[in-house]
Short mmCIF file of C-alpha atoms and ligand atoms in Angstrom, two decimals:
data_model
loop_
_atom_site.label_atom_id
_atom_site.label_comp_id
_atom_site.label_asym_id
_atom_site.label_seq_id
_atom_site.Cartn_x
_atom_site.Cartn_y
_atom_site.Cartn_z
CA MET A 246 1.32 -21.73 10.80
CA SER A 247 -2.10 -22.65 12.19
CA HIS A 248 -5.10 -20.34 11.75
CA LYS A 249 -4.91 -19.38 15.39
CA GLU A 250 -1.22 -18.57 15.22
CA SER A 251 -1.89 -16.40 12.19
CA GLU A 252 -4.62 -14.42 13.94
CA ASN A 253 -2.20 -14.07 16.79
CA LEU A 254 0.41 -12.73 14.41
CA LEU A 255 -1.93 -9.92 13.36
CA ASP A 256 -2.45 -8.97 17.02
CA LYS A 257 1.31 -8.94 17.52
CA ILE A 258 1.87 -6.73 14.49
CA VAL A 259 -0.89 -4.33 15.58
CA SER A 260 0.64 -4.14 19.02
CA LEU A 261 4.17 -3.53 17.68
CA CYS A 262 2.83 -0.84 15.35
CA LYS A 263 1.25 0.97 18.29
CA ARG A 264 4.11 0.44 20.73
CA ARG A 265 6.84 1.58 18.37
CA GLY A 266 4.98 4.32 16.56
CA PHE A 267 4.29 2.79 13.14
CA VAL A 268 0.49 3.00 13.05
CA PHE A 269 -2.01 4.70 15.37
CA PRO A 270 -5.79 4.42 15.21
CA SER A 271 -7.16 7.74 13.96
CA SER A 272 -8.56 10.25 16.50
CA GLU A 273 -7.66 7.96 19.36
CA ILE A 274 -8.13 10.51 22.15
CA TYR A 275 -11.74 10.86 20.92
CA ASP A 276 -12.38 7.10 21.02
CA GLY A 277 -11.11 6.62 17.50
CA PHE A 278 -12.65 6.92 14.05
CA THR A 279 -13.54 3.65 12.35
CA ALA A 280 -11.46 2.42 9.44
CA VAL A 281 -9.02 5.31 9.39
CA TYR A 282 -5.41 5.10 10.63
CA ASP A 283 -2.49 7.47 11.09
CA PHE A 284 1.12 6.61 10.37
CA GLY A 285 3.44 7.44 13.28
CA PRO A 286 7.11 8.50 13.11
CA TYR A 287 8.44 5.12 11.92
CA GLY A 288 5.32 4.26 9.89
CA VAL A 289 5.67 7.37 7.77
CA GLU A 290 9.34 6.53 7.09
CA LEU A 291 8.44 2.99 6.06
CA ALA A 292 5.53 4.17 3.89
CA ASN A 293 7.77 6.79 2.27
CA ASN A 294 10.41 4.15 1.53
CA ILE A 295 7.79 1.90 -0.10
CA LYS A 296 6.51 4.81 -2.17
CA GLN A 297 10.02 5.80 -3.13
CA ALA A 298 10.86 2.25 -4.24
CA TRP A 299 7.71 2.21 -6.38
CA TRP A 300 8.29 5.70 -7.78
CA LYS A 301 11.89 4.90 -8.72
CA THR A 302 11.04 1.65 -10.51
CA MET A 303 8.20 3.38 -12.34
CA THR A 304 9.79 6.69 -13.31
CA GLN A 305 13.51 7.01 -12.56
CA TYR A 306 14.61 3.61 -13.91
CA ARG A 307 12.46 3.82 -17.05
CA ASP A 308 12.23 6.35 -19.80
CA ASP A 309 8.69 5.50 -20.89
CA ILE A 310 6.81 6.57 -17.74
CA VAL A 311 6.23 10.06 -16.38
CA GLY A 312 4.77 11.14 -13.05
CA LEU A 313 1.68 13.12 -12.16
CA ASP A 314 0.02 14.44 -9.03
CA ALA A 315 -3.61 15.27 -9.77
CA ALA A 316 -5.86 16.86 -7.14
CA ILE A 317 -8.08 14.74 -4.92
CA PHE A 318 -11.11 16.83 -5.86
CA MET A 319 -12.15 16.83 -9.49
CA SER A 320 -15.19 17.80 -11.46
CA PRO A 321 -18.11 15.53 -10.51
CA LYS A 322 -18.62 15.03 -14.26
CA ILE A 323 -15.54 12.79 -14.18
CA TRP A 324 -17.20 10.34 -11.82
CA GLU A 325 -20.37 10.35 -13.90
CA ALA A 326 -18.43 9.64 -17.09
CA SER A 327 -16.21 6.98 -15.52
CA GLY A 328 -19.27 5.05 -14.36
CA HIS A 329 -18.48 5.33 -10.66
CA VAL A 330 -21.60 7.32 -9.72
CA LYS A 331 -23.75 4.48 -11.08
CA GLY A 332 -21.61 1.40 -10.82
CA PHE A 333 -18.96 1.68 -8.10
CA SER A 334 -20.63 -0.33 -5.39
CA ASP A 335 -20.50 -3.33 -3.08
CA PRO A 336 -23.50 -5.47 -2.06
CA LEU A 337 -24.86 -4.51 1.38
CA THR A 338 -27.20 -6.33 3.73
CA GLU A 339 -28.35 -5.34 7.20
CA CYS A 340 -29.05 -7.59 10.16
CA LYS A 341 -32.71 -6.88 11.04
CA LYS A 342 -32.08 -7.56 14.69
CA CYS A 343 -28.94 -5.58 15.63
CA HIS A 344 -28.79 -3.40 12.48
CA THR A 345 -25.15 -4.22 11.75
CA ARG A 346 -24.40 -3.44 8.11
CA LEU A 347 -22.46 -6.14 6.34
CA ARG A 348 -20.80 -6.65 2.99
CA LEU A 349 -22.83 -9.47 1.54
CA ASP A 350 -20.15 -11.07 -0.64
CA ALA A 351 -17.79 -11.22 2.35
CA LEU A 352 -20.54 -12.67 4.57
CA LEU A 353 -21.20 -15.41 2.01
CA GLU A 354 -17.52 -16.13 1.50
CA GLU A 355 -16.97 -16.47 5.24
CA ALA A 356 -19.69 -19.16 5.22
CA GLY A 357 -17.76 -20.96 2.47
CA ILE A 358 -20.10 -19.88 -0.35
CA PHE A 359 -18.61 -18.43 -3.50
CA ALA A 360 -19.64 -14.83 -4.14
CA ASP A 361 -18.08 -11.76 -5.70
CA GLU A 362 -18.67 -8.06 -5.14
CA LYS A 363 -18.94 -7.58 -8.89
CA MET A 364 -22.03 -9.84 -9.22
CA SER A 365 -25.32 -8.14 -10.08
CA GLU A 366 -27.85 -7.51 -7.30
CA GLU A 367 -30.02 -10.29 -8.72
CA GLU A 368 -27.19 -12.82 -8.96
CA ILE A 369 -25.95 -12.31 -5.44
CA ASN A 370 -29.45 -12.31 -3.93
CA GLN A 371 -30.16 -15.65 -5.60
CA ILE A 372 -27.10 -17.13 -3.92
CA PHE A 373 -28.02 -15.41 -0.65
CA ASN A 374 -31.57 -16.79 -0.65
CA LYS A 375 -30.42 -20.29 -1.52
CA ASN A 376 -27.98 -20.36 1.40
CA ILE A 377 -29.84 -18.22 3.89
CA LYS A 378 -30.02 -20.97 6.50
CA LYS A 379 -26.22 -21.24 6.65
CA ILE A 380 -25.66 -17.57 7.44
CA LYS A 381 -25.68 -15.82 10.81
CA CYS A 382 -24.96 -12.24 11.80
CA PRO A 383 -21.35 -12.09 13.09
CA THR A 384 -22.38 -9.49 15.68
CA CYS A 385 -25.54 -10.94 17.28
CA GLY A 386 -25.94 -14.41 15.76
CA ALA A 387 -29.42 -13.73 14.32
CA ALA A 388 -30.36 -15.06 10.90
CA ASP A 389 -32.66 -12.35 9.65
CA PHE A 390 -31.31 -10.04 6.97
CA THR A 391 -32.56 -7.41 4.54
CA PRO A 392 -32.15 -8.36 0.85
CA GLY A 393 -28.77 -7.46 -0.66
CA LYS A 394 -28.60 -4.00 -2.20
CA LYS A 395 -25.86 -2.24 -4.11
CA PHE A 396 -24.22 0.39 -1.92
CA ASN A 397 -22.20 3.10 -3.69
CA LEU A 398 -18.68 3.50 -2.31
CA LEU A 399 -17.97 7.06 -3.46
CA VAL A 400 -17.47 9.51 -0.60
CA GLN A 401 -19.43 12.73 -1.09
CA SER A 402 -18.66 16.28 0.00
CA ASN A 403 -19.99 19.82 -0.25
CA LEU A 404 -16.78 21.30 -1.67
CA GLY A 405 -17.68 24.37 -3.72
CA ASN A 406 -21.42 23.84 -3.25
CA PHE A 407 -22.91 26.53 -1.02
CA THR A 408 -26.56 25.49 -1.29
CA ASN A 409 -28.43 24.07 1.66
CA ASP A 410 -29.00 20.74 0.03
CA TRP A 411 -25.60 19.99 -1.44
CA THR A 412 -26.36 16.26 -1.51
CA LYS A 413 -28.30 16.84 -4.76
CA ALA A 414 -25.07 17.88 -6.52
CA PRO A 415 -22.20 16.56 -4.44
CA THR A 416 -18.53 16.68 -5.26
CA TYR A 417 -16.65 13.45 -4.63
CA LEU A 418 -13.41 12.56 -2.96
CA ARG A 419 -11.71 10.42 -5.57
CA GLY A 420 -12.44 6.70 -5.27
CA GLU A 421 -9.34 5.80 -7.28
CA THR A 422 -6.38 7.91 -8.33
CA CYS A 423 -6.26 6.81 -11.97
CA GLN A 424 -9.11 9.06 -13.15
CA GLY A 425 -6.74 11.99 -12.61
CA ILE A 426 -4.41 10.33 -15.10
CA TYR A 427 -7.07 9.77 -17.79
CA VAL A 428 -8.32 13.34 -17.67
CA ASN A 429 -4.74 14.60 -17.98
CA PHE A 430 -3.94 12.27 -20.88
CA LYS A 431 -3.94 15.12 -23.40
CA ASN A 432 -1.96 17.48 -21.15
CA VAL A 433 0.74 14.88 -20.63
CA MET A 434 0.86 14.00 -24.31
CA ASP A 435 1.13 17.66 -25.34
CA THR A 436 3.88 18.49 -22.86
CA ALA A 437 5.97 15.44 -22.05
CA ARG A 438 6.89 14.40 -25.61
CA VAL A 439 5.86 10.83 -24.95
CA LYS A 440 5.22 8.22 -27.61
CA ILE A 441 3.02 5.16 -27.36
CA PRO A 442 3.65 2.94 -25.49
CA PHE A 443 4.03 5.19 -22.44
CA GLY A 444 2.82 5.29 -18.88
CA VAL A 445 1.75 7.82 -16.28
CA ALA A 446 2.41 7.07 -12.62
CA GLN A 447 0.76 8.61 -9.61
CA ILE A 448 0.73 8.13 -5.85
CA GLY A 449 -2.09 9.63 -3.83
CA LYS A 450 -4.99 9.32 -1.46
CA ALA A 451 -8.25 7.66 -2.41
CA PHE A 452 -11.45 7.36 -0.40
CA ARG A 453 -14.15 4.70 -0.29
CA ASN A 454 -17.13 4.20 1.95
CA GLU A 455 -16.16 0.61 2.68
CA ILE A 456 -19.09 -1.19 4.31
CA THR A 457 -17.12 -3.35 6.67
CA ALA A 458 -13.63 -2.20 7.38
CA ARG A 459 -11.63 -4.69 9.41
CA GLN A 460 -8.21 -6.29 9.41
CA PHE A 461 -6.25 -3.25 10.52
CA ILE A 462 -4.79 -1.18 7.68
CA PHE A 463 -5.77 -3.77 5.06
CA ARG A 464 -9.10 -2.11 4.34
CA THR A 465 -9.54 1.52 5.34
CA ARG A 466 -11.87 4.27 4.18
CA GLU A 467 -9.01 6.65 3.47
CA PHE A 468 -5.96 5.04 1.86
CA GLU A 469 -3.16 5.69 -0.54
CA GLN A 470 -2.76 4.14 -3.97
CA MET A 471 0.25 3.77 -6.25
CA GLU A 472 -1.22 3.57 -9.74
CA MET A 473 0.32 3.47 -13.18
CA GLN A 474 -1.62 3.60 -16.43
CA TYR A 475 0.27 2.31 -19.46
CA PHE A 476 -1.12 3.46 -22.81
CA VAL A 477 -0.63 1.00 -25.65
CA LYS A 478 -1.66 0.52 -29.26
CA PRO A 479 -4.90 -1.50 -29.54
CA GLY A 480 -3.93 -5.09 -30.21
CA ASP A 481 -0.74 -4.86 -28.16
CA ASP A 482 -2.69 -5.25 -24.91
CA GLN A 483 -1.82 -8.87 -24.24
CA LYS A 484 1.89 -8.42 -24.78
CA TYR A 485 2.15 -5.51 -22.34
CA TYR A 486 -0.28 -7.12 -19.93
CA GLU A 487 2.05 -10.10 -19.57
CA GLU A 488 5.07 -7.80 -19.27
CA TRP A 489 3.45 -5.78 -16.50
CA LYS A 490 2.35 -8.88 -14.62
CA ALA A 491 5.97 -10.06 -14.54
CA THR A 492 7.32 -6.60 -13.62
CA ARG A 493 4.91 -6.13 -10.74
CA TRP A 494 5.56 -9.62 -9.35
CA LYS A 495 9.28 -8.89 -9.31
CA PHE A 496 8.69 -5.58 -7.50
CA TYR A 497 7.32 -7.43 -4.47
CA LEU A 498 10.20 -9.91 -4.47
CA ASP A 499 12.57 -6.92 -4.49
CA LEU A 500 10.77 -5.54 -1.43
CA GLY A 501 11.65 -8.76 0.36
CA LEU A 502 8.33 -10.63 0.12
CA SER A 503 8.91 -14.32 -0.42
CA GLU A 504 7.50 -16.06 -3.47
CA LYS A 505 5.68 -18.65 -1.37
CA ASN A 506 3.62 -15.85 0.17
CA LEU A 507 2.53 -14.44 -3.19
CA LYS A 508 0.05 -15.76 -5.69
CA TRP A 509 -2.04 -14.72 -8.68
CA HIS A 510 -5.81 -14.56 -8.56
CA LYS A 511 -7.78 -14.25 -11.79
CA HIS A 512 -11.09 -12.38 -11.65
CA GLU A 513 -13.97 -14.25 -13.25
CA ASN A 514 -16.55 -11.52 -12.67
CA LEU A 515 -15.11 -8.33 -14.04
CA VAL A 516 -15.72 -4.83 -12.70
CA PHE A 517 -17.44 -2.54 -15.23
CA TYR A 518 -14.27 -1.04 -16.75
CA ALA A 519 -12.08 -4.14 -16.99
CA LYS A 520 -11.37 -6.50 -19.90
CA GLU A 521 -9.06 -8.74 -17.91
CA ALA A 522 -8.07 -8.59 -14.27
CA TYR A 523 -5.55 -10.42 -12.14
CA ASP A 524 -4.66 -9.63 -8.55
CA ILE A 525 -1.37 -10.27 -6.83
CA GLU A 526 -2.36 -11.72 -3.49
CA TYR A 527 -0.22 -11.81 -0.37
CA ASN A 528 -0.46 -14.32 2.45
CA PHE A 529 -1.55 -11.88 5.19
CA PRO A 530 -2.12 -13.19 8.75
CA PHE A 531 -5.79 -13.60 7.71
CA GLY A 532 -4.96 -15.50 4.52
CA PHE A 533 -4.24 -14.69 0.87
CA LYS A 534 -5.80 -11.34 -0.05
CA GLU A 535 -5.37 -8.73 -2.76
CA LEU A 536 -2.26 -6.59 -2.64
CA GLU A 537 -2.35 -5.19 -6.15
CA GLY A 538 -4.60 -5.32 -9.20
CA VAL A 539 -3.21 -5.58 -12.71
CA HIS A 540 -6.02 -4.72 -15.09
CA ALA A 541 -6.49 -4.49 -18.84
CA ARG A 542 -8.96 -1.60 -19.08
CA GLY A 543 -9.13 -1.43 -22.90
CA ASP A 544 -10.15 1.99 -24.21
CA TYR A 545 -13.04 2.29 -21.74
CA ASP A 546 -11.88 5.31 -19.74
CA LEU A 547 -10.50 7.44 -22.57
CA VAL A 548 -13.60 6.77 -24.70
CA GLN A 549 -15.92 7.66 -21.82
CA HIS A 550 -14.07 10.90 -21.03
CA GLY A 551 -13.71 11.74 -24.72
CA LYS A 552 -17.46 11.40 -25.24
CA SER A 553 -18.42 13.17 -22.06
CA SER A 554 -16.02 16.13 -22.37
CA GLY A 555 -16.25 16.49 -26.13
CA GLN A 556 -12.43 16.52 -26.29
CA GLU A 557 -10.30 14.44 -28.63
CA LEU A 558 -8.59 11.89 -26.39
CA SER A 559 -6.75 9.96 -29.04
CA TYR A 560 -3.23 9.49 -30.29
CA LEU A 561 -1.77 10.26 -33.69
CA ASP A 562 0.99 7.81 -34.51
CA PRO A 563 3.78 9.98 -35.97
CA ALA A 564 5.24 7.07 -37.96
CA THR A 565 2.06 5.80 -39.65
CA ASN A 566 -0.23 8.83 -39.35
CA GLU A 567 -2.80 6.49 -37.87
CA ARG A 568 -5.11 7.91 -35.18
CA TYR A 569 -6.47 5.70 -32.42
CA VAL A 570 -7.68 5.68 -28.83
CA PRO A 571 -4.97 3.90 -26.84
CA HIS A 572 -5.76 0.91 -24.66
CA VAL A 573 -4.72 0.89 -21.02
CA ILE A 574 -2.88 -1.59 -18.83
CA GLU A 575 -3.22 -0.51 -15.23
CA THR A 576 -1.19 -1.53 -12.20
CA SER A 577 -2.85 -0.49 -8.96
CA ALA A 578 -1.35 -1.07 -5.52
CA GLY A 579 -2.15 0.15 -2.02
CA VAL A 580 0.52 1.70 0.20
CA GLY A 581 -1.15 0.49 3.44
CA ARG A 582 -1.55 -3.07 2.17
CA THR A 583 2.06 -3.19 0.99
CA LEU A 584 3.19 -1.88 4.37
CA LEU A 585 1.17 -4.57 6.15
CA ALA A 586 2.57 -7.26 3.82
CA VAL A 587 6.12 -6.07 4.43
CA LEU A 588 5.59 -6.09 8.21
CA THR A 589 3.99 -9.55 8.09
CA GLU A 590 6.96 -10.90 6.16
CA ALA A 591 9.56 -9.20 8.38
CA TYR A 592 8.14 -9.98 11.83
CA ARG A 593 10.17 -12.57 13.78
CA GLU A 594 10.39 -13.74 17.34
CA GLU A 595 13.67 -15.34 18.28
CA GLU A 596 14.58 -17.07 21.52
CA LEU A 597 17.82 -15.69 22.97
CA ALA A 598 19.13 -16.99 26.28
CA GLY A 599 15.67 -17.30 27.81
CA GLU A 600 14.49 -14.02 26.31
CA THR A 601 12.39 -13.33 23.24
CA ARG A 602 13.89 -10.99 20.71
CA ILE A 603 11.32 -9.33 18.42
CA VAL A 604 12.92 -8.26 15.20
CA LEU A 605 11.70 -6.81 11.93
CA LYS A 606 13.86 -8.26 9.18
CA LEU A 607 13.07 -5.49 6.74
CA ALA A 608 15.03 -5.01 3.52
CA PRO A 609 17.55 -2.25 4.39
CA LYS A 610 16.09 0.05 1.73
CA LEU A 611 12.72 -0.11 3.50
CA ALA A 612 13.94 0.17 7.09
CA PRO A 613 12.72 3.43 8.69
CA ILE A 614 16.13 3.94 10.33
CA LYS A 615 19.22 2.60 8.56
CA ILE A 616 21.83 3.21 11.25
CA ALA A 617 21.48 3.84 14.98
CA VAL A 618 24.44 5.55 16.61
CA PHE A 619 25.18 5.01 20.31
CA PRO A 620 27.77 6.32 22.73
CA LEU A 621 28.46 3.42 25.12
CA LEU A 622 27.73 5.61 28.14
CA LYS A 623 25.62 8.70 28.36
CA ASN A 624 27.60 10.37 31.14
CA LYS A 625 30.96 10.28 29.35
CA PRO A 626 31.14 13.53 27.33
CA GLU A 627 34.08 12.35 25.19
CA LEU A 628 32.06 9.32 23.99
CA VAL A 629 28.90 11.37 23.42
CA LYS A 630 30.82 14.00 21.49
CA LYS A 631 32.49 11.46 19.22
CA ALA A 632 29.25 9.56 18.60
CA ARG A 633 27.41 12.83 17.82
CA ALA A 634 30.09 13.84 15.33
CA ILE A 635 29.72 10.51 13.50
CA TYR A 636 25.94 10.73 13.59
CA ASP A 637 26.09 14.25 12.11
CA VAL A 638 28.09 12.96 9.15
CA LEU A 639 26.15 9.74 8.52
CA LYS A 640 22.74 11.42 8.73
CA LEU A 641 23.53 13.42 5.61
CA ASN A 642 23.34 10.18 3.62
CA TRP A 643 21.08 7.87 5.59
CA ARG A 644 18.16 8.19 7.98
CA CYS A 645 19.93 7.69 11.31
CA GLU A 646 18.97 7.83 14.94
CA PHE A 647 21.09 8.92 17.90
CA ASP A 648 20.33 7.10 21.14
CA ASP A 649 22.17 7.35 24.44
CA ASN A 650 19.38 6.03 26.65
CA GLY A 651 19.64 2.90 28.79
CA ASN A 652 22.00 -0.05 28.46
CA ILE A 653 23.25 -1.17 25.06
CA GLY A 654 21.20 -4.39 25.17
CA LYS A 655 17.99 -2.40 25.53
CA ARG A 656 19.00 -0.03 22.77
CA TYR A 657 19.64 -3.00 20.46
CA ARG A 658 16.19 -4.47 21.24
CA ARG A 659 14.50 -1.19 20.45
CA GLN A 660 16.26 -0.92 17.08
CA ASP A 661 15.53 -4.61 16.33
CA GLU A 662 11.83 -3.95 16.82
CA ILE A 663 11.83 -1.13 14.30
CA GLY A 664 14.02 -3.07 11.86
CA THR A 665 17.21 -0.98 11.94
CA PRO A 666 19.81 -3.02 10.03
CA TYR A 667 22.89 -1.53 11.73
CA CYS A 668 23.77 -0.21 15.18
CA LEU A 669 27.06 1.56 15.72
CA THR A 670 28.64 2.02 19.15
CA ILE A 671 31.42 4.35 20.24
CA ASP A 672 33.24 2.95 23.26
CA PHE A 673 36.46 3.76 25.11
CA ASP A 674 38.53 1.80 22.60
CA SER A 675 37.16 4.03 19.84
CA LEU A 676 38.97 6.98 21.39
CA GLU A 677 42.23 5.04 21.16
CA ASP A 678 42.00 3.05 17.92
CA GLY A 679 39.66 5.27 15.85
CA ALA A 680 37.23 2.38 15.21
CA ALA A 681 33.58 1.76 16.07
CA THR A 682 31.61 -1.42 16.76
CA VAL A 683 28.99 -2.14 14.09
CA ARG A 684 26.34 -4.71 14.95
CA ASP A 685 24.29 -6.46 12.28
CA ARG A 686 20.56 -6.81 13.04
CA ASP A 687 20.10 -10.25 11.50
CA THR A 688 23.25 -12.08 12.53
CA MET A 689 23.80 -9.99 15.70
CA LYS A 690 27.50 -10.25 14.85
CA GLN A 691 29.69 -7.30 15.77
CA GLU A 692 32.69 -6.03 13.87
CA ARG A 693 35.14 -3.20 14.32
CA VAL A 694 35.15 -0.69 11.48
CA ASP A 695 37.53 2.26 11.08
CA ILE A 696 35.63 5.45 11.66
CA ALA A 697 37.22 6.96 8.56
CA GLU A 698 35.84 3.99 6.56
CA LEU A 699 32.27 4.08 7.91
CA GLU A 700 30.71 5.85 4.95
CA ASN A 701 32.23 3.38 2.48
CA PHE A 702 31.24 0.49 4.70
CA PHE A 703 27.56 1.53 4.83
CA ARG A 704 27.46 2.46 1.18
CA LYS A 705 28.33 -1.14 0.37
CA LYS A 706 25.87 -2.57 2.89
CA ILE A 707 22.78 -0.43 2.38
P1 ATP B 158 -10.94 -5.22 -2.59
O1 ATP B 158 -11.47 -6.29 -3.49
O2 ATP B 158 -10.02 -5.74 -1.51
O3 ATP B 158 -12.01 -4.29 -2.07
P2 ATP B 158 -10.49 -3.70 -4.93
O4 ATP B 158 -10.48 -4.77 -5.94
O5 ATP B 158 -11.70 -2.87 -4.75
O6 ATP B 158 -10.03 -4.28 -3.50
P3 ATP B 158 -8.94 -1.91 -6.48
O7 ATP B 158 -10.08 -1.03 -6.79
O8 ATP B 158 -8.40 -2.79 -7.56
O9 ATP B 158 -9.25 -2.75 -5.17
O10 ATP B 158 -7.78 -1.00 -5.89
C1 ATP B 158 -6.41 -1.23 -6.14
C2 ATP B 158 -5.61 -1.38 -4.88
O11 ATP B 158 -5.90 -0.34 -3.95
C3 ATP B 158 -5.92 -2.67 -4.10
O12 ATP B 158 -5.18 -3.75 -4.61
C4 ATP B 158 -5.46 -2.30 -2.71
O13 ATP B 158 -4.07 -2.47 -2.55
C5 ATP B 158 -5.81 -0.83 -2.62
N1 ATP B 158 -7.10 -0.66 -1.93
C6 ATP B 158 -8.32 -0.70 -2.47
N2 ATP B 158 -9.26 -0.49 -1.53
C7 ATP B 158 -8.60 -0.29 -0.37
C8 ATP B 158 -9.01 -0.02 0.97
N3 ATP B 158 -10.29 0.14 1.28
N4 ATP B 158 -8.06 0.09 1.92
C9 ATP B 158 -6.76 -0.03 1.62
N5 ATP B 158 -6.31 -0.29 0.37
C10 ATP B 158 -7.21 -0.41 -0.61
#
């Protein structure tokens, strides 16, 4: 696919998301709110299915990982101890002419110059100054910028602070979900009867004051993370790191992403907490970009919180009586980015008898609606009644949709666009032979299935 076609693909996905109720820009009736999006009726189903797939592979299918749901607001001391108040930042520059604020590493990278958000202010400014002639403001074209400065990404609030100048002692909306796991390490250990190695999994919102937020739901200021922290014995880090890399790669294949659209990226400049960091990148319409980070965080977080809180955040090995601070392997994925990757992979346009069929070839487990049930005609009560009765049974097991609007062809197109794997129609023959027509989204082939056998049929298929 050419660059232009790819850009075009993003526009098409954005348009489908709006048209079919997957993703809406936030606060749209008030002209929107930059870098925040809402999931519509089908978007929330798809996001829930992604989260459920993750949650199951992390907790249900394993006996060494437990779940947690920590609050978004936490003591500000946590963000001091974790290093985020000081060190969680991206380099910012401002165009002196139009005052657009830009993320400096991204600006350099777009001009083909290697840079990284984790570089020090000095390092990145050196590169900036050396290449200044090659760089123009993407908004107004001027070439006059302020020097790069670190801009802290934590979002502040006045929660619980009733003074007039709350900015002197703000509380933070969490910038990553995993801190809630570290500060509950002892609680989990004391209650869940876990033994090293064990993990804690959490899904939840995180907030970052991203400087430039573009590319649809890829980079937003409010987003959801699926994070798992795996606590291991010091020295076992490498072994589990490799295991988790393989496990996480397979997760995306199981969601239906193809291997050719995935790749590993190793971080050379490490963020303050990391010992080793690899990203799984996906080939989005705007190129390969981070989907998930797999990080070896060492004992950094538990040591920091242990020191800062004065609590003992260590582990006593019951077999050897040895006490140590566990090391952490972290897997950290974004729900929005996974959703965008899944949509990118699934989107197809097919030419059908002079017409274009848009279809989302989603893995059935991810499809927002699994089965759509149609009576052939809306004004035939016997068909509607029969179709309703089937719908009422099937919906107890699968997310179904009943639709009696318009001709069958139109109803198929609508379900194709939201990725429904099966459509089921009750026609006049059904009243005679007790069978329904089931149409497959991908092959568009239709087959007659006994109504009494429908549940078995779908159980095998979905
Ligand atoms: P990037 O380099 O793209 O800013 P990051 O390295 O800061 O990402 P992490 O801190 O490792 O990201 O966060 C883990 C995961 O959380 C990312 O892989 C991504 O899926 C998701 N994520 C992070 N920031 C955002 C954001 N602003 N919008 C949507 N998802 C995000």
